[in-house]
Amino acid sequence: MTFKVDFKVRDYECDLQGIVNNSVYFNYLEHARHEFLHANGVDFAQLTRDKINLVVMRSEMDYKQSLMPSDEFYVAVEPERISRLKFGFRQTVVRKRDKKIMLKALVIGTAVNERGRPFLPAQIDRLFTNA
Amino acid sequence: MTFKVDFKVRDYECDLQGIVNNSVYFNYLEHARHEFLHANGVDFAQLTRDKINLVVMRSEMDYKQSLMPSDEFYVAVEPERISRLKFGFRQTVVRKRDKKIMLKALVIGTAVNERGRPFLPAQIDRLFTNA
Amino acid sequence: MTFKVDFKVRDYECDLQGIVNNSVYFNYLEHARHEFLHANGVDFAQLTRDKINLVVMRSEMDYKQSLMPSDEFYVAVEPERISRLKFGFRQTVVRKRDKKIMLKALVIGTAVNERGRPFLPAQIDRLFTNA
Amino acid sequence: MTFKVDFKVRDYECDLQGIVNNSVYFNYLEHARHEFLHANGVDFAQLTRDKINLVVMRSEMDYKQSLMPSDEFYVAVEPERISRLKFGFRQTVVRKRDKKIMLKALVIGTAVNERGRPFLPAQIDRLFTNA
């Protein structure tokens, strides 16, 4: 079952075009990924305190339609193994009232240790297995 | 000559990892694009008031390294014609002290009129010609 | 009964001190005020399209304690009439797990019409009556 | 001589009213304070790494007029001693083209050590002397 996080657009997230600013989708996606990790026993803030940094290496985002003030939507998160040291998230932003996809994204990341060396802690590794 | 906008990292742009948050690069890139447009006689805010909305359709971002508090950097902007109705921006974020590329991006957009129909106003169209 | 809006801290709202950045409380308070207005039949975004701008004139904020990543909290909103043309909101940010007040605020505003003249539309006026 | 930091409004800082969002002034003020500290030998990010957190206790902000897209402005910073353990900043946001004050603020803070106990490190203490 796909993991989902519910959101509602807040007015301060909208820009002078009257729609959600492009950069804000990045915030939504990040929050949904962190909630996904939490739900799977991984605490991003705690990892950071333990000197393990999860970092984004690449993002691809397709903007289909714009969220408007007060729109309710969810962000879906699907993990996908990219390579031995890279993990990915397929994410979609879906407006609730008509199930329209507003945005599709692929976000690829890795984890780095205190010396900046990439490595995947076991608790992350096990979340991204090949289908 | 490549168009560049100078920036300095502000502490509030950094997250709990102590580095610039991923979403903030999107803000930097947007500001640099709007400055590029301004420098070429296109005022984003005025266009919006005239009911012509420039919208992002797709972004690809490769995060190479992280900006830290107080880092000085510039964002370079190179226009690239994508298709008849789509324009693109090749953008790089470069740290000044060592000329390291922190991020590379391709942002593809179009313009839509009041009825949401894509079209390129002449003042935009002329900025994106094929090499 | 006091009006309340539920929130959960998102990691991107935290700064390099590992706590919610001071400016973000302002976002929380604004969103709670707009939800209060919505619940009372006033749509901020629609008002804006109708060329009536609600504007903040003064804010006083007392920071008691800091919200941390994943904290759940609510923002309470109590309307208070300030003067004929000014309305106020008493707001508190309360952490749920121990009911601790994190922040207390007074936000004073007015409405201005298209010519920048202050005036209170009836739908706003009726929400701020003296006790 | 008053300490000043130059800024230019970025479009993404504007909200659906087409003006700089109220919360963004808080970002401007914070950045100007941190630049003031830097100019006086105090590095906020380094202090944080040393487990000394500068925290805001209270802010009072008077919004006079709204900054618009592309407006150039500066933020002035004047230190003011509040009490033995509290320091203050008088700050104004001034639009350059007509020297109009857009916002006046008083921000009061203190420093806390690793155990959350307030104390002023010498390097901070010496910046806030009574006139």
Coordinates of C-alpha atoms in Angstrom, one line a residue:
Chain A
M1 CA 0.0 0.0 0.0
T2 CA 1.3 3.4 -1.0
F3 CA 2.4 5.7 1.8
K4 CA 0.6 9.0 1.8
V5 CA 0.7 12.2 3.8
D6 CA -2.1 14.7 3.9
F7 CA -1.6 18.4 3.5
K8 CA -3.6 21.6 3.0
V9 CA -2.2 24.6 1.1
R10 CA -1.5 27.5 3.5
D11 CA -1.9 31.0 2.1
Y12 CA 1.7 31.9 2.9
E13 CA 2.9 29.2 0.5
C14 CA 1.3 31.0 -2.4
D15 CA 3.2 33.5 -4.4
L16 CA 2.2 36.6 -6.4
Q17 CA 0.7 34.4 -9.1
G18 CA -1.8 33.3 -6.5
I19 CA -0.6 29.7 -6.7
V20 CA 1.7 27.6 -4.6
N21 CA 5.3 28.6 -5.3
N22 CA 7.4 26.0 -7.2
S23 CA 9.9 25.7 -4.4
V24 CA 7.2 24.8 -1.9
Y25 CA 6.5 21.5 -3.6
F26 CA 10.0 20.6 -2.6
N27 CA 9.1 21.3 1.0
Y28 CA 6.0 19.1 0.7
L29 CA 8.0 16.3 -0.9
E30 CA 10.7 16.4 1.8
H31 CA 8.2 16.4 4.6
A32 CA 6.4 13.4 3.1
R33 CA 9.7 11.5 2.7
H34 CA 10.6 12.2 6.3
E35 CA 7.2 11.0 7.4
F36 CA 7.7 7.9 5.3
L37 CA 11.1 7.3 7.0
H38 CA 9.6 7.9 10.5
A39 CA 6.8 5.5 9.8
N40 CA 9.6 3.0 9.0
G41 CA 11.5 3.6 12.1
V42 CA 14.0 6.1 10.7
D43 CA 14.2 9.5 12.4
F44 CA 15.9 12.1 10.1
A45 CA 16.6 14.6 12.9
Q46 CA 18.1 11.8 15.1
L47 CA 20.2 10.5 12.2
T48 CA 21.6 14.1 11.8
R49 CA 22.5 14.3 15.5
D50 CA 24.3 10.9 14.9
K51 CA 26.3 12.6 12.2
I52 CA 24.7 10.6 9.4
N53 CA 23.3 12.9 6.8
L54 CA 20.7 11.9 4.2
V55 CA 21.3 14.0 1.2
V56 CA 19.5 14.5 -2.1
M57 CA 21.7 13.9 -5.2
R58 CA 19.2 14.5 -7.9
S59 CA 15.6 15.6 -8.3
E60 CA 13.3 15.5 -11.3
M61 CA 10.0 17.2 -11.0
D62 CA 7.2 17.4 -13.5
Y63 CA 4.7 20.2 -12.7
K64 CA 1.3 19.2 -14.2
Q65 CA -1.0 21.7 -12.5
S66 CA -0.9 24.3 -9.8
L67 CA -2.2 24.0 -6.3
M68 CA -4.3 26.9 -5.1
P69 CA -5.1 28.5 -1.7
S70 CA -6.8 26.0 0.6
D71 CA -6.5 23.0 -1.7
E72 CA -6.4 19.7 0.1
F73 CA -3.9 17.2 -1.3
Y74 CA -1.8 14.3 -0.4
V75 CA 1.8 13.4 -1.3
A76 CA 2.4 9.7 -2.1
V77 CA 5.8 8.2 -1.5
E78 CA 7.1 5.0 -3.1
P79 CA 10.7 3.8 -2.4
E80 CA 12.8 2.6 -5.3
R81 CA 16.3 1.1 -5.2
I82 CA 18.5 3.0 -7.6
S83 CA 21.9 1.4 -7.0
R84 CA 24.0 -0.1 -4.2
L85 CA 24.5 3.3 -2.5
K86 CA 21.6 5.3 -3.9
F87 CA 18.0 5.2 -3.0
G88 CA 15.1 6.8 -4.7
F89 CA 11.6 8.1 -4.0
R90 CA 8.8 8.2 -6.6
Q91 CA 6.5 10.9 -5.4
T92 CA 3.2 12.3 -6.6
V93 CA 1.2 15.3 -5.4
V94 CA -2.5 14.5 -5.8
R95 CA -5.3 17.0 -5.3
K96 CA -8.0 15.4 -3.2
R97 CA -11.2 16.7 -4.7
D98 CA -10.7 15.3 -8.2
K99 CA -7.7 12.9 -7.7
K100 CA -5.7 15.0 -10.2
I101 CA -2.0 14.6 -10.2
M102 CA -0.4 18.0 -9.7
L103 CA 3.2 17.0 -9.7
K104 CA 5.3 13.9 -10.3
A105 CA 8.8 13.6 -8.9
L106 CA 11.8 11.3 -8.6
V107 CA 14.2 12.2 -5.8
I108 CA 17.4 10.3 -5.6
G109 CA 19.6 10.4 -2.5
T110 CA 22.3 8.7 -0.5
A111 CA 23.6 8.8 3.1
V112 CA 27.0 10.2 4.0
N113 CA 28.9 9.7 7.2
E114 CA 30.8 12.2 9.3
R115 CA 33.7 12.2 6.8
G116 CA 31.3 12.8 3.8
R117 CA 31.7 9.2 2.6
P118 CA 28.5 7.7 1.1
F119 CA 27.2 4.6 2.9
L120 CA 23.7 3.2 3.6
P121 CA 22.9 2.4 7.2
A122 CA 21.1 -0.9 7.5
Q123 CA 17.9 0.8 8.6
I124 CA 17.8 2.8 5.4
D125 CA 19.1 0.0 3.2
R126 CA 16.3 -2.4 4.1
L127 CA 13.6 0.1 3.0
F128 CA 14.8 0.1 -0.6
T129 CA 14.8 -3.4 -2.0
N130 CA 14.3 -4.3 -5.6
A131 CA 10.8 -5.4 -6.5
Chain B
M1 CA 28.6 36.2 -21.8
T2 CA 26.8 34.2 -19.2
F3 CA 24.3 36.0 -17.0
K4 CA 25.1 35.7 -13.3
V5 CA 23.5 36.8 -10.0
D6 CA 25.5 37.1 -6.8
F7 CA 24.2 35.6 -3.5
K8 CA 25.4 35.0 0.0
V9 CA 23.9 32.2 2.1
R10 CA 21.7 33.5 4.9
D11 CA 21.6 31.5 8.1
Y12 CA 17.8 31.1 8.0
E13 CA 18.2 29.2 4.7
C14 CA 20.1 26.4 6.5
D15 CA 18.3 23.5 8.0
L16 CA 19.1 21.2 10.9
Q17 CA 21.9 19.5 9.0
G18 CA 23.6 22.9 9.1
I19 CA 23.5 23.3 5.3
V20 CA 21.3 25.1 2.9
N21 CA 18.0 23.2 2.6
N22 CA 17.4 21.5 -0.7
S23 CA 14.3 23.6 -1.4
V24 CA 16.1 26.8 -1.0
Y25 CA 18.2 26.2 -4.2
F26 CA 14.9 26.4 -6.0
N27 CA 14.4 29.9 -4.6
Y28 CA 17.9 30.9 -5.7
L29 CA 17.4 29.5 -9.2
E30 CA 14.0 31.3 -9.5
H31 CA 15.4 34.6 -8.4
A32 CA 18.3 34.3 -10.8
R33 CA 15.9 33.5 -13.7
H34 CA 13.7 36.5 -12.8
E35 CA 16.8 38.7 -12.7
F36 CA 17.8 37.4 -16.1
L37 CA 14.3 38.2 -17.4
H38 CA 14.4 41.7 -15.9
A39 CA 17.9 42.4 -17.4
N40 CA 16.2 41.5 -20.7
G41 CA 13.2 43.8 -20.3
V42 CA 10.8 41.2 -19.0
D43 CA 9.2 42.0 -15.6
F44 CA 7.7 38.8 -14.0
A45 CA 5.5 40.7 -11.5
Q46 CA 4.2 42.9 -14.3
L47 CA 3.5 40.0 -16.6
T48 CA 1.5 38.4 -13.7
R49 CA -0.6 41.6 -13.3
D50 CA -1.2 41.4 -17.1
K51 CA -2.5 37.9 -16.6
I52 CA 0.3 36.2 -18.3
N53 CA 1.8 33.5 -16.1
L54 CA 5.2 32.0 -16.6
V55 CA 5.1 28.5 -15.3
V56 CA 7.7 25.8 -14.6
M57 CA 6.8 22.5 -16.3
R58 CA 9.8 20.5 -15.4
S59 CA 13.0 20.8 -13.3
E60 CA 16.0 18.6 -13.1
M61 CA 18.5 19.3 -10.4
D62 CA 21.8 17.6 -9.7
Y63 CA 23.1 18.4 -6.2
K64 CA 26.9 18.1 -6.2
Q65 CA 27.9 19.7 -2.9
S66 CA 26.2 21.7 -0.1
L67 CA 26.4 25.4 0.5
M68 CA 27.2 26.3 4.1
P69 CA 26.3 29.4 6.2
S70 CA 27.8 32.6 4.8
D71 CA 29.1 31.0 1.6
E72 CA 29.2 33.4 -1.3
F73 CA 28.1 32.1 -4.6
Y74 CA 26.6 33.0 -7.9
V75 CA 23.9 31.5 -10.0
A76 CA 24.5 31.4 -13.7
V77 CA 21.6 31.4 -16.2
E78 CA 21.8 30.3 -19.8
P79 CA 18.6 30.3 -21.9
E80 CA 18.0 27.4 -24.2
R81 CA 15.1 26.9 -26.6
I82 CA 13.3 23.6 -26.0
S83 CA 10.5 23.7 -28.5
R84 CA 8.0 26.1 -30.1
L85 CA 6.2 26.7 -26.8
K86 CA 8.8 25.7 -24.3
F87 CA 11.8 27.5 -23.1
G88 CA 14.6 26.3 -20.8
F89 CA 17.2 27.6 -18.5
R90 CA 20.5 25.8 -17.8
Q91 CA 21.5 27.0 -14.4
T92 CA 24.5 26.3 -12.2
V93 CA 25.2 27.3 -8.6
V94 CA 28.9 28.1 -8.2
R95 CA 30.7 28.7 -4.9
K96 CA 32.9 31.7 -5.3
R97 CA 36.0 30.9 -3.2
D98 CA 37.0 27.8 -5.2
K99 CA 34.7 28.0 -8.3
K100 CA 33.2 24.6 -7.4
I101 CA 29.8 23.8 -8.9
M102 CA 27.4 23.0 -6.1
L103 CA 24.3 22.4 -8.3
K104 CA 23.4 22.0 -11.9
A105 CA 19.8 22.4 -13.1
L106 CA 17.7 22.5 -16.1
V107 CA 14.4 24.3 -15.7
I108 CA 11.8 24.1 -18.5
G109 CA 8.8 26.4 -18.6
T110 CA 6.1 28.0 -20.7
A111 CA 3.8 30.9 -20.5
V112 CA 0.1 30.6 -20.2
N113 CA -2.6 33.2 -20.8
E114 CA -5.6 34.1 -18.8
R115 CA -7.4 31.0 -20.0
G116 CA -4.5 28.7 -19.2
R117 CA -3.6 28.3 -22.8
P118 CA 0.2 28.0 -23.4
F119 CA 1.7 30.7 -25.6
L120 CA 5.0 32.7 -25.8
P121 CA 4.7 36.5 -25.8
A122 CA 7.2 38.0 -28.2
Q123 CA 9.3 39.5 -25.5
I124 CA 9.9 36.0 -24.1
D125 CA 10.1 34.3 -27.4
R126 CA 13.1 36.4 -28.7
L127 CA 15.2 35.4 -25.6
F128 CA 15.2 31.8 -26.5
T129 CA 16.6 31.3 -29.9
N130 CA 18.5 28.3 -31.1
A131 CA 22.2 28.6 -31.2
Chain C
M1 CA -14.8 28.1 22.8
T2 CA -11.3 29.0 21.5
F3 CA -10.5 28.4 17.9
K4 CA -7.5 26.0 17.4
V5 CA -5.6 24.7 14.4
D6 CA -3.4 21.6 14.7
F7 CA 0.1 21.5 13.3
K8 CA 3.1 19.2 13.3
V9 CA 6.6 20.6 13.0
R10 CA 8.2 19.7 9.6
D11 CA 11.9 19.2 9.5
Y12 CA 12.4 21.9 6.8
E13 CA 11.0 24.5 9.2
C14 CA 14.0 23.9 11.6
D15 CA 17.2 25.8 11.3
L16 CA 20.8 25.1 12.1
Q17 CA 20.1 25.3 15.8
G18 CA 17.9 22.2 15.3
I19 CA 14.7 24.1 16.4
V20 CA 11.9 25.8 14.5
N21 CA 13.2 29.0 13.0
N22 CA 11.8 32.2 14.6
S23 CA 10.2 33.4 11.4
V24 CA 8.3 30.2 10.9
Y25 CA 6.1 30.9 14.0
F26 CA 4.9 33.8 11.9
N27 CA 3.8 31.4 9.2
Y28 CA 2.0 29.2 11.8
L29 CA 0.2 32.2 13.3
E30 CA -0.8 33.5 9.9
H31 CA -2.2 30.2 8.8
A32 CA -4.2 29.9 12.0
R33 CA -5.6 33.4 11.5
H34 CA -6.7 32.6 8.0
E35 CA -8.3 29.3 9.1
F36 CA -10.1 31.3 11.8
L37 CA -11.4 33.7 9.2
H38 CA -12.4 30.8 6.8
A39 CA -14.3 29.1 9.7
N40 CA -16.1 32.4 10.0
G41 CA -16.9 32.8 6.4
V42 CA -14.1 35.1 5.3
D43 CA -11.8 33.8 2.5
F44 CA -8.5 35.7 2.6
A45 CA -7.6 34.7 -1.0
Q46 CA -11.0 35.8 -2.3
L47 CA -10.8 39.1 -0.4
T48 CA -7.4 39.7 -2.1
R49 CA -8.9 39.0 -5.5
D50 CA -11.7 41.5 -4.6
K51 CA -8.9 44.1 -4.0
I52 CA -9.5 44.1 -0.2
N53 CA -6.2 43.5 1.5
L54 CA -6.0 42.5 5.2
V55 CA -2.7 43.8 6.5
V56 CA -0.8 43.4 9.7
M57 CA 0.0 46.7 11.4
R58 CA 1.8 45.4 14.5
S59 CA 2.9 42.1 16.0
E60 CA 4.2 41.4 19.5
M61 CA 5.6 37.9 20.0
D62 CA 6.9 36.4 23.2
Y63 CA 9.0 33.3 22.6
K64 CA 8.8 31.0 25.7
Q65 CA 10.3 27.7 24.4
S66 CA 11.3 26.2 21.1
L67 CA 9.5 23.7 19.1
M68 CA 11.6 20.8 17.9
P69 CA 11.4 18.4 14.9
S70 CA 8.1 16.4 14.8
D71 CA 6.6 18.2 17.8
E72 CA 2.8 18.3 17.6
F73 CA 1.1 21.6 18.6
Y74 CA -1.8 23.8 18.1
V75 CA -2.3 27.5 17.5
A76 CA -5.1 29.1 19.4
V77 CA -6.8 32.2 18.0
E78 CA -8.8 34.7 20.0
P79 CA -10.2 37.8 18.3
E80 CA -10.0 41.1 20.1
R81 CA -11.3 44.5 19.0
I82 CA -8.6 47.1 19.2
S83 CA -10.3 50.2 17.8
R84 CA -12.9 51.2 15.2
L85 CA -10.6 50.3 12.3
K86 CA -8.2 47.9 13.9
F87 CA -8.7 44.3 14.9
G88 CA -6.5 42.0 16.9
F89 CA -5.7 38.4 17.4
R90 CA -4.4 37.0 20.7
Q91 CA -2.6 33.8 19.7
T92 CA -0.7 31.1 21.5
V93 CA 1.3 28.2 20.3
V94 CA 0.8 25.2 22.6
R95 CA 2.8 22.0 22.5
K96 CA 0.4 19.1 22.8
R97 CA 2.2 16.5 24.8
D98 CA 2.6 18.7 27.9
K99 CA 0.3 21.7 27.1
K100 CA 3.3 24.0 27.4
I101 CA 2.9 27.4 25.9
M102 CA 5.7 27.9 23.4
L103 CA 4.8 31.4 22.2
K104 CA 2.3 34.1 22.9
A105 CA 1.5 36.7 20.3
L106 CA -0.7 39.7 19.7
V107 CA -1.2 40.6 16.0
I108 CA -3.0 43.8 15.1
G109 CA -4.3 44.4 11.7
T110 CA -6.7 46.4 9.5
A111 CA -8.2 46.1 6.0
V112 CA -7.4 48.4 3.2
N113 CA -9.3 48.9 0.0
E114 CA -7.9 49.3 -3.5
R115 CA -6.8 52.9 -2.9
G116 CA -5.0 51.8 0.3
R117 CA -7.6 53.4 2.5
P118 CA -8.3 51.5 5.8
F119 CA -11.8 50.3 6.3
L120 CA -13.4 47.2 7.8
P121 CA -15.8 45.2 5.6
A122 CA -18.9 44.1 7.5
Q123 CA -17.9 40.4 7.4
I124 CA -14.7 41.3 9.3
D125 CA -16.2 43.9 11.5
R126 CA -18.7 41.5 13.1
L127 CA -16.0 39.1 14.1
F128 CA -14.3 41.6 16.4
T129 CA -16.8 42.8 19.0
N130 CA -16.0 44.0 22.4
A131 CA -16.7 41.5 25.2
Chain D
M1 CA 27.5 54.9 12.5
T2 CA 24.5 52.7 12.1
F3 CA 25.1 49.2 10.7
K4 CA 23.2 48.5 7.5
V5 CA 22.7 45.5 5.2
D6 CA 21.5 45.9 1.6
F7 CA 18.7 43.7 0.2
K8 CA 16.5 43.5 -2.8
V9 CA 13.1 41.9 -2.7
R10 CA 13.0 38.5 -4.5
D11 CA 9.7 37.6 -6.2
Y12 CA 9.4 34.3 -4.2
E13 CA 9.2 36.4 -1.0
C14 CA 6.0 37.9 -2.2
D15 CA 2.6 36.4 -1.4
L16 CA -0.7 36.3 -3.1
Q17 CA -1.3 40.0 -2.2
G18 CA 1.6 40.8 -4.4
I19 CA 3.7 42.2 -1.5
V20 CA 6.4 40.8 0.7
N21 CA 4.8 38.3 3.1
N22 CA 4.8 39.4 6.8
S23 CA 7.0 36.5 7.9
V24 CA 9.7 37.3 5.4
Y25 CA 10.6 40.6 7.3
F26 CA 11.6 38.3 10.1
N27 CA 14.1 36.6 7.8
Y28 CA 15.4 40.0 6.7
L29 CA 15.8 41.2 10.3
E30 CA 17.5 37.9 11.3
H31 CA 20.0 38.0 8.5
A32 CA 20.8 41.7 9.2
R33 CA 21.4 40.8 12.9
H34 CA 23.7 37.9 12.0
E35 CA 25.6 40.1 9.6
F36 CA 25.9 42.7 12.4
L37 CA 27.3 40.0 14.7
H38 CA 29.7 38.7 12.0
A39 CA 31.0 42.3 11.4
N40 CA 31.7 42.3 15.2
G41 CA 33.5 39.0 15.3
V42 CA 30.6 36.8 16.3
D43 CA 29.8 33.9 14.1
F44 CA 26.2 32.6 14.8
A45 CA 26.8 29.3 13.0
Q46 CA 30.0 28.7 14.9
L47 CA 28.4 29.6 18.2
T48 CA 25.7 27.0 17.5
R49 CA 28.3 24.4 16.8
D50 CA 29.9 25.4 20.2
K51 CA 26.5 24.7 21.8
I52 CA 25.8 28.3 22.6
N53 CA 22.4 29.3 21.2
L54 CA 21.4 32.8 20.7
V55 CA 17.6 32.9 21.1
V56 CA 15.0 35.5 20.5
M57 CA 12.8 36.2 23.6
R58 CA 10.5 38.9 22.3
S59 CA 9.9 40.8 19.1
E60 CA 7.8 43.8 18.4
M61 CA 7.2 44.8 14.8
D62 CA 5.4 47.8 13.4
Y63 CA 4.5 47.4 9.8
K64 CA 4.3 50.8 8.1
Q65 CA 4.2 50.1 4.4
S66 CA 4.7 47.0 2.2
L67 CA 7.7 46.2 0.2
M68 CA 6.9 45.2 -3.4
P69 CA 8.7 43.0 -6.0
S70 CA 12.2 44.2 -6.9
D71 CA 12.2 47.0 -4.2
E72 CA 15.7 47.8 -3.0
F73 CA 16.0 48.4 0.7
Y74 CA 18.4 48.2 3.7
V75 CA 17.9 46.9 7.2
A76 CA 19.5 49.0 9.9
V77 CA 20.7 47.4 13.1
E78 CA 21.3 49.2 16.4
P79 CA 22.3 47.3 19.5
E80 CA 20.7 48.2 22.8
R81 CA 21.3 46.7 26.2
I82 CA 18.1 45.6 27.8
S83 CA 19.3 44.0 31.1
R84 CA 22.2 42.0 32.5
L85 CA 21.3 38.9 30.5
K86 CA 19.2 40.4 27.7
F87 CA 20.3 42.2 24.6
G88 CA 18.2 44.1 22.1
F89 CA 18.3 45.2 18.5
R90 CA 16.4 48.2 17.2
Q91 CA 15.9 47.5 13.5
T92 CA 14.4 49.4 10.7
V93 CA 13.6 48.4 7.1
V94 CA 14.1 51.4 4.8
R95 CA 13.2 51.5 1.1
K96 CA 16.1 53.1 -0.8
R97 CA 14.4 55.1 -3.5
D98 CA 12.6 57.4 -1.1
K99 CA 14.1 56.6 2.3
K100 CA 10.7 55.6 3.6
I101 CA 10.6 53.4 6.7
M102 CA 8.7 50.2 5.9
L103 CA 9.0 48.5 9.3
K104 CA 10.4 49.2 12.7
A105 CA 11.3 46.4 15.1
L106 CA 12.7 45.7 18.5
V107 CA 14.0 42.2 18.9
I108 CA 15.2 41.1 22.4
G109 CA 17.3 38.0 22.9
T110 CA 19.6 36.2 25.2
A111 CA 22.2 33.4 24.9
V112 CA 21.7 29.9 26.4
N113 CA 24.3 27.3 27.0
E114 CA 24.1 23.6 26.5
R115 CA 21.9 23.1 29.6
G116 CA 19.5 25.9 28.4
R117 CA 20.8 28.2 31.1
P118 CA 20.9 31.9 30.0
F119 CA 24.3 33.6 30.0
L120 CA 26.1 36.1 27.8
P121 CA 29.4 35.2 26.4
A122 CA 31.9 38.0 26.6
Q123 CA 32.1 38.5 22.9
I124 CA 28.3 39.2 22.9
D125 CA 28.3 41.1 26.2
R126 CA 30.7 43.8 25.0
L127 CA 28.5 44.6 21.9
F128 CA 25.6 45.8 24.1
T129 CA 26.8 48.5 26.4
N130 CA 24.6 51.3 27.7
A131 CA 25.0 54.6 26.0

